[in-house]
Amino acid sequence: MHRQRTKLSDRMNRVFTHRADRVAKAIERQGIRATYELHDRLLSNRSSRDRFDEAPPELDELQQGILSEVREHGFAVRPFHDLFPDGERWRALEEQRDRFVASTETDLAAGGEHVRVRPGKEFVVRLQSYGVELGPDDPWFGAVSSHRLLDVANAYLGMWSKLEYVDTWYSVPQPAAAERISSQRWHRDYNDKHLLKVFLYLVEVDEEMGPFQYVAGSQPGGPYADAWGWQPLGQNYPTEEELEARIPSAAVKTFTGPAGTLLFCNTAGFHRGGFSTTNPRVLATATYSSPASLASLTVRSYEYSGSLAELDAPTRFALT
Ligand SMILES: O=C(O)CCC(=O)C(=O)O
């Protein structure tokens, strides 16, 4: 009897703790959403828009073309070489890729204890992850913090943006029969509605290697914006069947391409990728978001290790 009573009270405690947890989480979510909205409408995004409007960057024809495609469809694709014709940076990226692939494969062969992964997303091995120092000596960081890309991001967001996340990923091949999980499934990023991600394929990516896929027009303002519409901290993971029933297949874009394919995308729209069933997909990625996102929904993945005094104002703003 005593044993049963103890079991029952344990169970009741668990139920109450679980409920209290759920209530606390719901309140926390409401607070985070309110902070985001406040920063978007009145606080940091507003001043960031003013700063941008005071001196908008002059985009060249290539950057203009990217901007108008991302505005219209939610994405644009260009060869990396078009934006960075100097082959030195690409060679440095290839060398970094080769070192990363070699160390990842050695670690995975030894059981994978030392690879950097995030819980629930073990299929992505990360070169940097969070809490790292990055500076201009890193070839990908150098590219994404340069005006070639930052000006496009700022023009798209209509404000001085924050370079929030920078990393390189190795997507571990999965058994063909495995279920898609996490970002392998259709979803909208919860981070921000003012969001621009860039992805640079560092190897050729074919149909079987988990190419990035996107629903053209699902970005805020697009014709599919209302399908499971974006909201701060939203949990938008419809089932694959639900999404396919609602979105015409012609809107689904699949980005296969050679090494050097550079993709710009507002991932507040629906996207998925990384479900490789053959070879590892290796890509570099970065996220530009609004200051409101950093104030409420996200944390920066790195600390800038270079000299701030050498940066101009929009770049310093983006990196700090
Ligand atoms: O790995 C991919 O292709 C998807 C990435 C993704 O979902 C994201 O960066 O938000």
mmCIF file of C-alpha atoms and ligand atoms in Angstrom:
data_model
loop_
_atom_site.group_PDB
_atom_site.id
_atom_site.type_symbol
_atom_site.label_atom_id
_atom_site.label_comp_id
_atom_site.label_asym_id
_atom_site.label_seq_id
_atom_site.Cartn_x
_atom_site.Cartn_y
_atom_site.Cartn_z
ATOM 1 C CA MET A 1 0.000 0.000 0.000
ATOM 2 C CA HIS A 2 2.698 2.408 1.029
ATOM 3 C CA ARG A 3 4.557 1.574 -2.133
ATOM 4 C CA GLN A 4 1.493 2.259 -4.224
ATOM 5 C CA ARG A 5 0.891 5.579 -2.464
ATOM 6 C CA THR A 6 4.467 6.624 -3.136
ATOM 7 C CA LYS A 7 4.112 5.682 -6.759
ATOM 8 C CA LEU A 8 0.875 7.622 -7.051
ATOM 9 C CA SER A 9 2.328 10.707 -5.397
ATOM 10 C CA ASP A 10 5.363 10.481 -7.656
ATOM 11 C CA ARG A 11 3.077 10.331 -10.623
ATOM 12 C CA MET A 12 1.004 13.305 -9.390
ATOM 13 C CA ASN A 13 4.176 15.296 -8.799
ATOM 14 C CA ARG A 14 5.295 14.501 -12.276
ATOM 15 C CA VAL A 15 1.947 15.613 -13.723
ATOM 16 C CA PHE A 16 2.033 18.911 -11.794
ATOM 17 C CA THR A 17 5.680 19.561 -12.622
ATOM 18 C CA HIS A 18 4.984 18.818 -16.254
ATOM 19 C CA ARG A 19 1.999 21.223 -16.260
ATOM 20 C CA ALA A 20 3.971 23.920 -14.447
ATOM 21 C CA ASP A 21 6.772 23.485 -16.990
ATOM 22 C CA ARG A 22 4.338 23.853 -19.866
ATOM 23 C CA VAL A 23 2.784 26.976 -18.376
ATOM 24 C CA ALA A 24 6.218 28.486 -17.669
ATOM 25 C CA LYS A 25 7.339 27.744 -21.233
ATOM 26 C CA ALA A 26 4.164 29.267 -22.706
ATOM 27 C CA ILE A 27 4.683 32.454 -20.655
ATOM 28 C CA GLU A 28 8.306 32.577 -21.698
ATOM 29 C CA ARG A 29 7.332 32.206 -25.360
ATOM 30 C CA GLN A 30 4.825 35.041 -25.058
ATOM 31 C CA GLY A 31 7.515 37.255 -23.530
ATOM 32 C CA ILE A 32 9.988 36.414 -26.292
ATOM 33 C CA ARG A 33 7.413 37.139 -28.988
ATOM 34 C CA ALA A 34 6.459 40.451 -27.378
ATOM 35 C CA THR A 35 10.138 41.447 -27.160
ATOM 36 C CA TYR A 36 10.623 40.590 -30.829
ATOM 37 C CA GLU A 37 7.589 42.647 -31.915
ATOM 38 C CA LEU A 38 8.664 45.582 -29.777
ATOM 39 C CA HIS A 39 12.176 45.550 -31.233
ATOM 40 C CA ASP A 40 10.844 45.131 -34.746
ATOM 41 C CA ARG A 41 8.328 47.966 -34.604
ATOM 42 C CA LEU A 42 9.816 50.464 -32.197
ATOM 43 C CA LEU A 43 13.281 49.736 -30.891
ATOM 44 C CA SER A 44 16.343 48.294 -32.599
ATOM 45 C CA ASN A 45 14.928 47.581 -36.069
ATOM 46 C CA ARG A 46 13.542 51.060 -36.376
ATOM 47 C CA SER A 47 16.911 52.717 -35.715
ATOM 48 C CA SER A 48 18.569 50.163 -37.940
ATOM 49 C CA ARG A 49 16.199 51.097 -40.776
ATOM 50 C CA ASP A 50 16.970 54.789 -40.204
ATOM 51 C CA ARG A 51 20.703 54.123 -40.421
ATOM 52 C CA PHE A 52 20.230 52.220 -43.657
ATOM 53 C CA ASP A 53 18.006 54.937 -45.150
ATOM 54 C CA GLU A 54 20.579 57.644 -44.362
ATOM 55 C CA ALA A 55 23.116 56.072 -46.720
ATOM 56 C CA PRO A 56 21.841 53.022 -48.669
ATOM 57 C CA PRO A 57 24.673 51.024 -50.286
ATOM 58 C CA GLU A 58 25.163 51.329 -54.012
ATOM 59 C CA LEU A 59 24.638 47.890 -55.507
ATOM 60 C CA ASP A 60 26.188 46.873 -58.787
ATOM 61 C CA GLU A 61 24.166 45.088 -61.480
ATOM 62 C CA LEU A 62 24.963 41.636 -60.126
ATOM 63 C CA GLN A 63 23.904 42.549 -56.591
ATOM 64 C CA GLN A 64 20.771 44.302 -57.918
ATOM 65 C CA GLY A 65 19.800 41.159 -59.818
ATOM 66 C CA ILE A 66 20.175 39.011 -56.679
ATOM 67 C CA LEU A 67 18.149 41.480 -54.667
ATOM 68 C CA SER A 68 15.244 41.614 -57.080
ATOM 69 C CA GLU A 69 15.083 37.801 -57.385
ATOM 70 C CA VAL A 70 15.105 37.297 -53.615
ATOM 71 C CA ARG A 71 12.398 39.935 -53.285
ATOM 72 C CA GLU A 72 10.236 38.306 -55.929
ATOM 73 C CA HIS A 73 10.794 34.573 -55.356
ATOM 74 C CA GLY A 74 12.487 34.325 -51.963
ATOM 75 C CA PHE A 75 15.760 33.016 -53.451
ATOM 76 C CA ALA A 76 18.512 33.657 -56.009
ATOM 77 C CA VAL A 77 21.454 31.573 -57.202
ATOM 78 C CA ARG A 78 24.802 32.705 -58.604
ATOM 79 C CA PRO A 79 28.246 31.180 -59.059
ATOM 80 C CA PHE A 80 30.463 32.206 -56.119
ATOM 81 C CA HIS A 81 33.061 33.199 -58.672
ATOM 82 C CA ASP A 82 30.792 35.946 -60.071
ATOM 83 C CA LEU A 83 30.821 37.740 -56.733
ATOM 84 C CA PHE A 84 34.389 36.847 -55.779
ATOM 85 C CA PRO A 85 36.340 36.544 -59.047
ATOM 86 C CA ASP A 86 39.649 36.450 -57.169
ATOM 87 C CA GLY A 87 40.447 32.705 -57.122
ATOM 88 C CA GLU A 88 42.486 32.991 -53.876
ATOM 89 C CA ARG A 89 39.418 32.980 -51.649
ATOM 90 C CA TRP A 90 37.939 29.948 -53.387
ATOM 91 C CA ARG A 91 41.250 28.065 -53.060
ATOM 92 C CA ALA A 92 41.334 28.879 -49.333
ATOM 93 C CA LEU A 93 37.751 27.592 -49.026
ATOM 94 C CA GLU A 94 38.695 24.366 -50.787
ATOM 95 C CA GLU A 95 41.662 23.859 -48.462
ATOM 96 C CA GLN A 96 39.489 24.471 -45.422
ATOM 97 C CA ARG A 97 36.870 22.065 -46.806
ATOM 98 C CA ASP A 98 39.477 19.347 -47.350
ATOM 99 C CA ARG A 99 40.813 19.661 -43.792
ATOM 100 C CA PHE A 100 37.285 19.642 -42.366
ATOM 101 C CA VAL A 101 36.198 16.602 -44.402
ATOM 102 C CA ALA A 102 39.373 14.673 -43.467
ATOM 103 C CA SER A 103 39.071 15.373 -39.729
ATOM 104 C CA THR A 104 35.293 14.708 -39.727
ATOM 105 C CA GLU A 105 35.716 11.374 -41.462
ATOM 106 C CA THR A 106 38.533 10.344 -39.128
ATOM 107 C CA ASP A 107 36.383 11.261 -36.108
ATOM 108 C CA LEU A 108 33.291 9.517 -37.470
ATOM 109 C CA ALA A 109 35.286 6.364 -38.215
ATOM 110 C CA ALA A 110 36.493 6.383 -34.599
ATOM 111 C CA GLY A 111 32.900 6.541 -33.268
ATOM 112 C CA GLY A 112 32.087 10.223 -33.745
ATOM 113 C CA GLU A 113 32.801 11.304 -30.159
ATOM 114 C CA HIS A 114 34.704 14.433 -31.158
ATOM 115 C CA VAL A 115 32.528 15.799 -33.942
ATOM 116 C CA ARG A 116 30.557 19.001 -33.279
ATOM 117 C CA VAL A 117 26.851 18.277 -33.552
ATOM 118 C CA ARG A 118 23.691 19.637 -31.934
ATOM 119 C CA PRO A 119 21.259 17.369 -30.093
ATOM 120 C CA GLY A 120 18.475 16.228 -32.419
ATOM 121 C CA LYS A 121 20.489 17.228 -35.484
ATOM 122 C CA GLU A 122 23.326 14.733 -35.324
ATOM 123 C CA PHE A 123 23.308 14.351 -39.108
ATOM 124 C CA VAL A 124 25.018 17.767 -39.430
ATOM 125 C CA VAL A 125 28.656 17.943 -38.330
ATOM 126 C CA ARG A 126 29.752 21.547 -37.851
ATOM 127 C CA LEU A 127 33.162 23.093 -38.416
ATOM 128 C CA GLN A 128 32.592 25.922 -35.938
ATOM 129 C CA SER A 129 29.304 25.613 -34.069
ATOM 130 C CA TYR A 130 28.746 28.246 -31.329
ATOM 131 C CA GLY A 131 31.148 30.216 -29.112
ATOM 132 C CA VAL A 132 34.010 30.457 -31.597
ATOM 133 C CA GLU A 133 36.194 33.399 -32.591
ATOM 134 C CA LEU A 134 36.115 34.321 -36.256
ATOM 135 C CA GLY A 135 37.856 37.047 -38.195
ATOM 136 C CA PRO A 136 38.892 38.152 -41.668
ATOM 137 C CA ASP A 137 41.507 35.384 -41.904
ATOM 138 C CA ASP A 138 38.706 32.812 -42.211
ATOM 139 C CA PRO A 139 37.816 32.620 -45.941
ATOM 140 C CA TRP A 140 34.069 32.125 -45.500
ATOM 141 C CA PHE A 141 33.764 34.684 -42.715
ATOM 142 C CA GLY A 142 35.765 37.114 -44.862
ATOM 143 C CA ALA A 143 33.285 36.618 -47.728
ATOM 144 C CA VAL A 144 30.084 36.932 -45.702
ATOM 145 C CA SER A 145 31.297 39.984 -43.784
ATOM 146 C CA SER A 146 32.414 41.752 -46.975
ATOM 147 C CA HIS A 147 30.337 44.421 -48.676
ATOM 148 C CA ARG A 148 29.778 42.094 -51.655
ATOM 149 C CA LEU A 149 27.307 40.117 -49.531
ATOM 150 C CA LEU A 150 26.534 42.387 -46.594
ATOM 151 C CA ASP A 151 25.218 45.139 -48.901
ATOM 152 C CA VAL A 152 22.809 42.676 -50.529
ATOM 153 C CA ALA A 153 21.600 41.508 -47.107
ATOM 154 C CA ASN A 154 21.140 45.066 -45.822
ATOM 155 C CA ALA A 155 19.307 46.122 -48.976
ATOM 156 C CA TYR A 156 17.020 43.091 -48.753
ATOM 157 C CA LEU A 157 16.249 43.623 -45.087
ATOM 158 C CA GLY A 158 15.988 47.392 -45.608
ATOM 159 C CA MET A 159 18.119 47.996 -42.544
ATOM 160 C CA TRP A 160 21.598 47.435 -41.176
ATOM 161 C CA SER A 161 21.568 43.709 -40.504
ATOM 162 C CA LYS A 162 23.358 41.495 -38.026
ATOM 163 C CA LEU A 163 25.584 38.688 -39.278
ATOM 164 C CA GLU A 164 24.279 36.243 -36.748
ATOM 165 C CA TYR A 165 25.531 32.803 -37.725
ATOM 166 C CA VAL A 166 28.510 31.549 -39.728
ATOM 167 C CA ASP A 167 29.505 27.916 -40.158
ATOM 168 C CA THR A 168 30.394 25.057 -42.494
ATOM 169 C CA TRP A 169 28.408 21.809 -42.443
ATOM 170 C CA TYR A 170 29.070 18.211 -43.334
ATOM 171 C CA SER A 171 25.763 16.341 -43.772
ATOM 172 C CA VAL A 172 26.292 12.706 -42.870
ATOM 173 C CA PRO A 173 24.625 10.338 -45.371
ATOM 174 C CA GLN A 174 21.545 8.542 -44.019
ATOM 175 C CA PRO A 175 20.058 5.160 -44.885
ATOM 176 C CA ALA A 176 17.611 5.651 -47.793
ATOM 177 C CA ALA A 177 14.809 4.209 -45.622
ATOM 178 C CA ALA A 178 15.452 6.647 -42.738
ATOM 179 C CA GLU A 179 12.731 9.158 -41.818
ATOM 180 C CA ARG A 180 13.448 12.805 -42.534
ATOM 181 C CA ILE A 181 13.957 14.687 -39.276
ATOM 182 C CA SER A 182 14.459 18.290 -38.155
ATOM 183 C CA SER A 183 15.643 20.574 -41.005
ATOM 184 C CA GLN A 184 15.395 17.669 -43.471
ATOM 185 C CA ARG A 185 11.627 18.313 -43.229
ATOM 186 C CA TRP A 186 9.713 21.281 -44.662
ATOM 187 C CA HIS A 187 9.805 24.148 -42.191
ATOM 188 C CA ARG A 188 10.036 27.898 -41.763
ATOM 189 C CA ASP A 189 12.921 29.220 -39.637
ATOM 190 C CA TYR A 190 11.589 30.737 -36.452
ATOM 191 C CA ASN A 191 14.510 33.228 -36.235
ATOM 192 C CA ASP A 192 13.162 36.269 -37.988
ATOM 193 C CA LYS A 193 10.891 37.397 -40.764
ATOM 194 C CA HIS A 194 13.706 39.700 -41.931
ATOM 195 C CA LEU A 195 16.088 36.940 -42.764
ATOM 196 C CA LEU A 196 18.607 36.180 -45.449
ATOM 197 C CA LYS A 197 20.649 33.004 -45.463
ATOM 198 C CA VAL A 198 23.434 32.210 -47.858
ATOM 199 C CA PHE A 199 24.600 28.703 -48.662
ATOM 200 C CA LEU A 200 27.745 27.923 -50.626
ATOM 201 C CA TYR A 201 28.090 24.387 -51.942
ATOM 202 C CA LEU A 202 31.669 23.250 -51.379
ATOM 203 C CA VAL A 203 31.108 19.972 -53.255
ATOM 204 C CA GLU A 204 28.876 19.124 -56.189
ATOM 205 C CA VAL A 205 25.375 18.380 -54.859
ATOM 206 C CA ASP A 206 23.092 16.083 -56.832
ATOM 207 C CA GLU A 207 19.517 14.851 -56.227
ATOM 208 C CA GLU A 208 20.632 12.118 -53.802
ATOM 209 C CA MET A 209 22.869 14.328 -51.684
ATOM 210 C CA GLY A 210 20.163 16.273 -49.874
ATOM 211 C CA PRO A 211 20.032 19.384 -52.051
ATOM 212 C CA PHE A 212 18.509 22.455 -50.465
ATOM 213 C CA GLN A 213 14.854 22.830 -51.484
ATOM 214 C CA TYR A 214 12.619 25.878 -51.259
ATOM 215 C CA VAL A 215 9.006 26.807 -51.838
ATOM 216 C CA ALA A 216 9.325 29.823 -54.143
ATOM 217 C CA GLY A 217 6.959 32.558 -52.968
ATOM 218 C CA SER A 218 6.633 31.287 -49.380
ATOM 219 C CA GLN A 219 8.731 34.184 -48.013
ATOM 220 C CA PRO A 220 6.827 36.897 -46.103
ATOM 221 C CA GLY A 221 5.027 38.973 -48.745
ATOM 222 C CA GLY A 222 5.018 36.099 -51.279
ATOM 223 C CA PRO A 223 1.937 34.254 -52.602
ATOM 224 C CA TYR A 224 2.432 31.327 -50.170
ATOM 225 C CA ALA A 225 3.285 33.475 -47.150
ATOM 226 C CA ASP A 226 0.009 32.520 -45.475
ATOM 227 C CA ALA A 227 0.513 28.761 -45.652
ATOM 228 C CA TRP A 228 1.339 27.993 -42.000
ATOM 229 C CA GLY A 229 2.448 31.656 -41.888
ATOM 230 C CA TRP A 230 5.654 32.794 -40.214
ATOM 231 C CA GLN A 231 5.530 33.908 -36.598
ATOM 232 C CA PRO A 232 8.289 34.526 -34.046
ATOM 233 C CA LEU A 233 9.250 31.202 -32.443
ATOM 234 C CA GLY A 234 6.702 29.484 -34.698
ATOM 235 C CA GLN A 235 6.854 25.710 -34.939
ATOM 236 C CA ASN A 236 6.074 25.343 -38.622
ATOM 237 C CA TYR A 237 6.710 21.734 -39.541
ATOM 238 C CA PRO A 238 3.655 20.536 -41.488
ATOM 239 C CA THR A 239 3.856 16.939 -42.616
ATOM 240 C CA GLU A 240 5.325 16.413 -46.049
ATOM 241 C CA GLU A 241 1.877 15.293 -47.279
ATOM 242 C CA GLU A 242 0.139 18.396 -45.889
ATOM 243 C CA LEU A 243 2.637 20.707 -47.548
ATOM 244 C CA GLU A 244 2.527 18.892 -50.856
ATOM 245 C CA ALA A 245 -1.296 18.967 -50.832
ATOM 246 C CA ARG A 246 -1.345 22.741 -50.363
ATOM 247 C CA ILE A 247 1.604 23.934 -52.461
ATOM 248 C CA PRO A 248 1.774 23.271 -56.215
ATOM 249 C CA SER A 249 4.799 21.134 -57.065
ATOM 250 C CA ALA A 250 5.946 23.765 -59.604
ATOM 251 C CA ALA A 251 6.688 26.103 -56.673
ATOM 252 C CA VAL A 252 9.140 23.634 -55.121
ATOM 253 C CA LYS A 253 12.680 24.435 -56.256
ATOM 254 C CA THR A 254 15.484 21.917 -55.831
ATOM 255 C CA PHE A 255 18.991 23.301 -55.878
ATOM 256 C CA THR A 256 21.388 20.770 -57.283
ATOM 257 C CA GLY A 257 24.606 22.263 -58.567
ATOM 258 C CA PRO A 258 28.383 22.216 -58.780
ATOM 259 C CA ALA A 259 30.808 23.228 -56.049
ATOM 260 C CA GLY A 260 30.781 27.022 -55.985
ATOM 261 C CA THR A 261 26.976 27.338 -56.222
ATOM 262 C CA LEU A 262 25.960 30.275 -54.032
ATOM 263 C CA LEU A 263 22.355 30.422 -52.894
ATOM 264 C CA PHE A 264 20.577 33.376 -51.280
ATOM 265 C CA CYS A 265 17.332 32.618 -49.545
ATOM 266 C CA ASN A 266 14.797 33.998 -47.104
ATOM 267 C CA THR A 267 14.346 30.904 -44.953
ATOM 268 C CA ALA A 268 11.381 32.419 -43.157
ATOM 269 C CA GLY A 269 9.863 30.712 -46.234
ATOM 270 C CA PHE A 270 9.489 26.924 -46.461
ATOM 271 C CA HIS A 271 12.654 24.960 -47.063
ATOM 272 C CA ARG A 272 14.340 21.691 -46.261
ATOM 273 C CA GLY A 273 17.585 19.865 -47.114
ATOM 274 C CA GLY A 274 20.506 17.785 -45.977
ATOM 275 C CA PHE A 275 18.887 14.373 -46.448
ATOM 276 C CA SER A 276 21.761 12.777 -48.325
ATOM 277 C CA THR A 277 21.582 9.066 -49.000
ATOM 278 C CA THR A 278 24.890 8.801 -50.875
ATOM 279 C CA ASN A 279 27.804 11.190 -50.364
ATOM 280 C CA PRO A 280 28.291 13.822 -47.681
ATOM 281 C CA ARG A 281 26.998 17.238 -48.632
ATOM 282 C CA VAL A 282 29.467 19.925 -47.570
ATOM 283 C CA LEU A 283 28.407 23.550 -47.577
ATOM 284 C CA ALA A 284 29.201 26.856 -45.916
ATOM 285 C CA THR A 285 26.338 28.894 -44.558
ATOM 286 C CA ALA A 286 25.647 32.255 -42.946
ATOM 287 C CA THR A 287 22.601 34.089 -41.639
ATOM 288 C CA TYR A 288 21.859 37.811 -41.726
ATOM 289 C CA SER A 289 18.973 38.841 -39.536
ATOM 290 C CA SER A 290 17.525 41.945 -37.988
ATOM 291 C CA PRO A 291 18.690 43.293 -34.600
ATOM 292 C CA ALA A 292 15.243 42.321 -33.246
ATOM 293 C CA SER A 293 16.091 38.674 -33.841
ATOM 294 C CA LEU A 294 19.311 38.901 -31.813
ATOM 295 C CA ALA A 295 17.471 40.767 -29.071
ATOM 296 C CA SER A 296 14.900 38.022 -28.626
ATOM 297 C CA LEU A 297 15.029 34.869 -30.729
ATOM 298 C CA THR A 298 18.629 34.005 -31.510
ATOM 299 C CA VAL A 299 22.214 34.179 -30.283
ATOM 300 C CA ARG A 300 25.242 35.040 -32.367
ATOM 301 C CA SER A 301 27.339 31.988 -33.124
ATOM 302 C CA TYR A 302 30.759 33.705 -32.935
ATOM 303 C CA GLU A 303 32.800 36.565 -31.489
ATOM 304 C CA TYR A 304 34.593 38.797 -33.956
ATOM 305 C CA SER A 305 38.341 38.377 -33.479
ATOM 306 C CA GLY A 306 39.571 41.154 -35.787
ATOM 307 C CA SER A 307 40.101 44.831 -35.080
ATOM 308 C CA LEU A 308 36.803 46.717 -34.791
ATOM 309 C CA ALA A 309 38.569 50.042 -35.385
ATOM 310 C CA GLU A 310 39.350 48.940 -38.932
ATOM 311 C CA LEU A 311 35.706 48.317 -39.829
ATOM 312 C CA ASP A 312 33.295 50.819 -41.313
ATOM 313 C CA ALA A 313 30.043 51.507 -39.476
ATOM 314 C CA PRO A 314 27.651 49.017 -41.197
ATOM 315 C CA THR A 315 30.209 46.203 -40.960
ATOM 316 C CA ARG A 316 30.959 46.914 -37.290
ATOM 317 C CA PHE A 317 27.211 46.924 -36.673
ATOM 318 C CA ALA A 318 26.820 43.578 -38.434
ATOM 319 C CA LEU A 319 29.617 41.856 -36.524
ATOM 320 C CA THR A 320 28.945 43.100 -33.005
HETATM 321 O O1 LIG B 1 20.483 21.674 -44.699
HETATM 322 C C1 LIG B 1 19.646 22.235 -45.404
HETATM 323 O O2 LIG B 1 19.681 22.211 -46.641
HETATM 324 C C2 LIG B 1 18.515 22.974 -44.730
HETATM 325 C C3 LIG B 1 19.075 24.016 -43.840
HETATM 326 C C4 LIG B 1 18.066 24.719 -43.034
HETATM 327 O O3 LIG B 1 16.978 24.262 -42.806
HETATM 328 C C5 LIG B 1 18.417 26.013 -42.481
HETATM 329 O O4 LIG B 1 19.577 26.448 -42.576
HETATM 330 O O5 LIG B 1 17.521 26.680 -41.939
#
